[in-house]
PDB file of C-alpha atoms in Angstrom:
ATOM      1  CA  MET A   1      22.010  44.766  32.570  1.00 58.00           C
ATOM      2  CA  LYS A   2      21.492  45.794  28.929  1.00 57.00           C
ATOM      3  CA  ASN A   3      23.343  42.666  27.769  1.00 58.00           C
ATOM      4  CA  TYR A   4      21.101  40.475  29.945  1.00 57.00           C
ATOM      5  CA  ILE A   5      17.927  42.004  28.472  1.00 54.00           C
ATOM      6  CA  TYR A   6      19.320  41.673  24.939  1.00 50.00           C
ATOM      7  CA  ILE A   7      20.160  37.981  25.481  1.00 54.00           C
ATOM      8  CA  LEU A   8      16.737  37.338  26.978  1.00 49.00           C
ATOM      9  CA  PHE A   9      15.133  38.981  23.937  1.00 52.00           C
ATOM     10  CA  LEU A  10      17.173  36.828  21.507  1.00 51.00           C
ATOM     11  CA  VAL A  11      16.299  33.613  23.340  1.00 51.00           C
ATOM     12  CA  SER A  12      12.604  34.535  23.340  1.00 54.00           C
ATOM     13  CA  ALA A  13      12.627  35.396  19.639  1.00 52.00           C
ATOM     14  CA  SER A  14      14.338  32.128  18.676  1.00 50.00           C
ATOM     15  CA  THR A  15      11.851  30.132  20.764  1.00 48.00           C
ATOM     16  CA  ILE A  16       8.919  31.797  18.998  1.00 49.00           C
ATOM     17  CA  ASN A  17      10.459  31.074  15.572  1.00 50.00           C
ATOM     18  CA  ALA A  18      11.082  27.450  16.533  1.00 49.00           C
ATOM     19  CA  GLN A  19       7.447  27.050  17.541  1.00 50.00           C
ATOM     20  CA  ASP A  20       6.154  28.636  14.327  1.00 53.00           C
ATOM     21  CA  SER A  21       8.358  26.476  12.089  1.00 54.00           C
ATOM     22  CA  SER A  22       7.251  23.258  13.792  1.00 68.00           C
ATOM     23  CA  LYS A  23       3.626  23.543  12.622  1.00 88.00           C
ATOM     24  CA  LYS A  24       2.813  20.388  10.717  1.00 94.00           C
ATOM     25  CA  GLU A  25      -0.237  19.408   8.762  1.00 96.00           C
ATOM     26  CA  LYS A  26      -1.250  15.994   7.506  1.00 97.00           C
ATOM     27  CA  THR A  27      -3.066  15.468   4.242  1.00 97.00           C
ATOM     28  CA  THR A  28      -3.806  12.764   1.717  1.00 98.00           C
ATOM     29  CA  PHE A  29      -4.620  13.122  -1.964  1.00 98.00           C
ATOM     30  CA  LYS A  30      -4.823  11.032  -5.123  1.00 97.00           C
ATOM     31  CA  VAL A  31      -1.761  10.647  -7.332  1.00 97.00           C
ATOM     32  CA  LEU A  32      -1.914   8.373 -10.368  1.00 97.00           C
ATOM     33  CA  GLY A  33       0.776   5.787 -11.011  1.00 97.00           C
ATOM     34  CA  ASN A  34       1.255   2.039 -11.330  1.00 96.00           C
ATOM     35  CA  CYS A  35       4.320   0.594  -9.687  1.00 97.00           C
ATOM     36  CA  GLU A  36       7.236   0.848  -7.267  1.00 97.00           C
ATOM     37  CA  MET A  37       9.148   3.051  -9.735  1.00 98.00           C
ATOM     38  CA  CYS A  38       6.204   5.468  -9.653  1.00 98.00           C
ATOM     39  CA  LYS A  39       6.243   5.308  -5.852  1.00 98.00           C
ATOM     40  CA  MET A  40       9.904   6.312  -5.704  1.00 98.00           C
ATOM     41  CA  ARG A  41       9.400   9.138  -8.230  1.00 98.00           C
ATOM     42  CA  ILE A  42       6.277  10.522  -6.513  1.00 98.00           C
ATOM     43  CA  GLU A  43       7.779  10.436  -3.009  1.00 98.00           C
ATOM     44  CA  LYS A  44      11.037  11.967  -4.245  1.00 98.00           C
ATOM     45  CA  ALA A  45       9.153  14.815  -5.953  1.00 98.00           C
ATOM     46  CA  ALA A  46       7.251  15.593  -2.753  1.00 98.00           C
ATOM     47  CA  LEU A  47      10.252  15.272  -0.435  1.00 98.00           C
ATOM     48  CA  SER A  48      12.388  17.491  -2.681  1.00 98.00           C
ATOM     49  CA  LEU A  49      10.492  20.512  -1.372  1.00 98.00           C
ATOM     50  CA  LYS A  50      11.605  22.201   1.823  1.00 97.00           C
ATOM     51  CA  GLY A  51       8.832  21.852   4.357  1.00 97.00           C
ATOM     52  CA  VAL A  52       7.716  18.361   3.347  1.00 98.00           C
ATOM     53  CA  LYS A  53       8.622  16.113   6.252  1.00 97.00           C
ATOM     54  CA  TYR A  54       7.003  12.818   5.206  1.00 98.00           C
ATOM     55  CA  ALA A  55       5.638  11.398   1.963  1.00 98.00           C
ATOM     56  CA  LYS A  56       4.328   7.891   1.387  1.00 98.00           C
ATOM     57  CA  TRP A  57       2.437   6.814  -1.728  1.00 98.00           C
ATOM     58  CA  SER A  58       0.289   3.685  -1.759  1.00 97.00           C
ATOM     59  CA  VAL A  59       0.527   1.726  -5.008  1.00 96.00           C
ATOM     60  CA  LEU A  60      -2.785  -0.060  -4.366  1.00 96.00           C
ATOM     61  CA  GLU A  61      -4.796   3.002  -3.329  1.00 96.00           C
ATOM     62  CA  SER A  62      -3.019   5.648  -5.456  1.00 96.00           C
ATOM     63  CA  GLN A  63      -3.035   7.891  -2.372  1.00 98.00           C
ATOM     64  CA  LEU A  64      -0.180  10.079  -1.186  1.00 98.00           C
ATOM     65  CA  SER A  65       0.010  10.717   2.553  1.00 98.00           C
ATOM     66  CA  LEU A  66       1.978  13.810   3.555  1.00 97.00           C
ATOM     67  CA  ILE A  67       3.191  15.638   6.603  1.00 98.00           C
ATOM     68  CA  TYR A  68       4.311  19.138   5.731  1.00 98.00           C
ATOM     69  CA  ASN A  69       4.846  22.587   7.196  1.00 98.00           C
ATOM     70  CA  PRO A  70       2.365  25.005   5.569  1.00 97.00           C
ATOM     71  CA  SER A  71       4.456  28.001   6.596  1.00 96.00           C
ATOM     72  CA  ARG A  72       7.327  26.672   4.449  1.00 97.00           C
ATOM     73  CA  VAL A  73       5.527  25.075   1.490  1.00 97.00           C
ATOM     74  CA  GLU A  74       2.079  25.420  -0.036  1.00 97.00           C
ATOM     75  CA  ILE A  75       0.082  22.319  -0.912  1.00 97.00           C
ATOM     76  CA  LEU A  76      -0.194  23.551  -4.519  1.00 98.00           C
ATOM     77  CA  GLU A  77       3.626  23.543  -4.768  1.00 98.00           C
ATOM     78  CA  ILE A  78       3.616  19.878  -3.761  1.00 98.00           C
ATOM     79  CA  HIS A  79       0.988  19.064  -6.413  1.00 98.00           C
ATOM     80  CA  ASN A  80       3.065  20.942  -9.018  1.00 98.00           C
ATOM     81  CA  SER A  81       6.271  19.140  -8.093  1.00 98.00           C
ATOM     82  CA  ILE A  82       4.587  15.760  -8.444  1.00 98.00           C
ATOM     83  CA  ALA A  83       2.873  16.731 -11.707  1.00 98.00           C
ATOM     84  CA  ASN A  84       6.236  17.898 -13.070  1.00 98.00           C
ATOM     85  CA  SER A  85       7.586  14.422 -12.355  1.00 98.00           C
ATOM     86  CA  GLY A  86       4.947  12.978 -14.716  1.00 98.00           C
ATOM     87  CA  HIS A  87       2.108  12.033 -12.367  1.00 98.00           C
ATOM     88  CA  ASP A  88      -1.385  13.505 -12.331  1.00 97.00           C
ATOM     89  CA  THR A  89      -2.645  14.533  -8.904  1.00 97.00           C
ATOM     90  CA  SER A  90      -6.173  15.243  -7.751  1.00 95.00           C
ATOM     91  CA  ASP A  91      -5.563  18.952  -8.509  1.00 96.00           C
ATOM     92  CA  ILE A  92      -2.865  19.179 -11.210  1.00 96.00           C
ATOM     93  CA  GLU A  93      -2.454  17.321 -14.486  1.00 96.00           C
ATOM     94  CA  ALA A  94       1.080  16.329 -15.462  1.00 97.00           C
ATOM     95  CA  PRO A  95       2.379  17.922 -18.676  1.00 97.00           C
ATOM     96  CA  THR A  96       1.830  15.492 -21.556  1.00 96.00           C
ATOM     97  CA  ASP A  97       5.457  15.608 -22.734  1.00 97.00           C
ATOM     98  CA  ILE A  98       6.730  14.644 -19.266  1.00 97.00           C
ATOM     99  CA  TYR A  99       4.055  11.939 -18.866  1.00 97.00           C
ATOM    100  CA  ASN A 100       5.041  10.468 -22.264  1.00 97.00           C
ATOM    101  CA  GLU A 101       8.676  10.142 -21.112  1.00 97.00           C
ATOM    102  CA  LEU A 102       7.767   7.845 -18.207  1.00 97.00           C
ATOM    103  CA  PRO A 103       8.835   4.197 -18.499  1.00 97.00           C
ATOM    104  CA  ILE A 104       6.171   2.001 -20.117  1.00 96.00           C
ATOM    105  CA  CYS A 105       5.277   0.326 -16.807  1.00 95.00           C
ATOM    106  CA  CYS A 106       4.545   3.758 -15.303  1.00 96.00           C
ATOM    107  CA  LEU A 107       2.101   4.923 -17.986  1.00 96.00           C
ATOM    108  CA  TYR A 108      -1.225   4.966 -16.164  1.00 95.00           C
ATOM    109  CA  VAL A 109      -4.558   5.317 -17.995  1.00 93.00           C
ATOM    110  CA  ARG A 110      -5.576   8.914 -18.775  1.00 86.00           C
ATOM    111  CA  ASP A 111      -8.803  10.264 -20.262  1.00 64.00           C
ATOM    112  CA  LYS A 112      -8.227  10.475 -24.017  1.00 57.00           C
ATOM    113  CA  LYS A 113     -10.120  13.747 -24.454  1.00 44.00           C
ATOM    114  CA  SER A 114      -8.298  15.984 -22.015  1.00 47.00           C
ATOM    115  CA  ASN A 115      -5.365  13.893 -20.778  1.00 49.00           C
ATOM    116  CA  ALA A 116      -6.996  14.169 -17.364  1.00 49.00           C
ATOM    117  CA  PRO A 117      -6.960  11.148 -15.081  1.00 48.00           C
ATOM    118  CA  LEU A 118      -9.950   8.852 -15.096  1.00 44.00           C
ATOM    119  CA  LYS A 119     -12.219   9.205 -12.082  1.00 41.00           C
TER     120      LYS A 119
END
């Protein structure tokens, strides 16, 4: 009888954890870039984080659409990962030294005063 109760408890606990880890949120935010190489770099930076399930960047709209699990990754971590790949996001500016190492076709226009993206 004790074994039966213990097994029932384990099954219940694993079901609760499975439900908690399946929470997904959708969001979209601006990420600056120019081309298909940027697209690959931006999506790779987002998808490299555990908890990001889907990432698609639109070249024409400069918008990144995401599906992620907020209990596994914070949205700020995603912005940081993308910025560290050389692309400014709506919240985080890419470090200048990393931005300067991008291929010439990937160098998007930045504000000269603060290296912030143009609005």
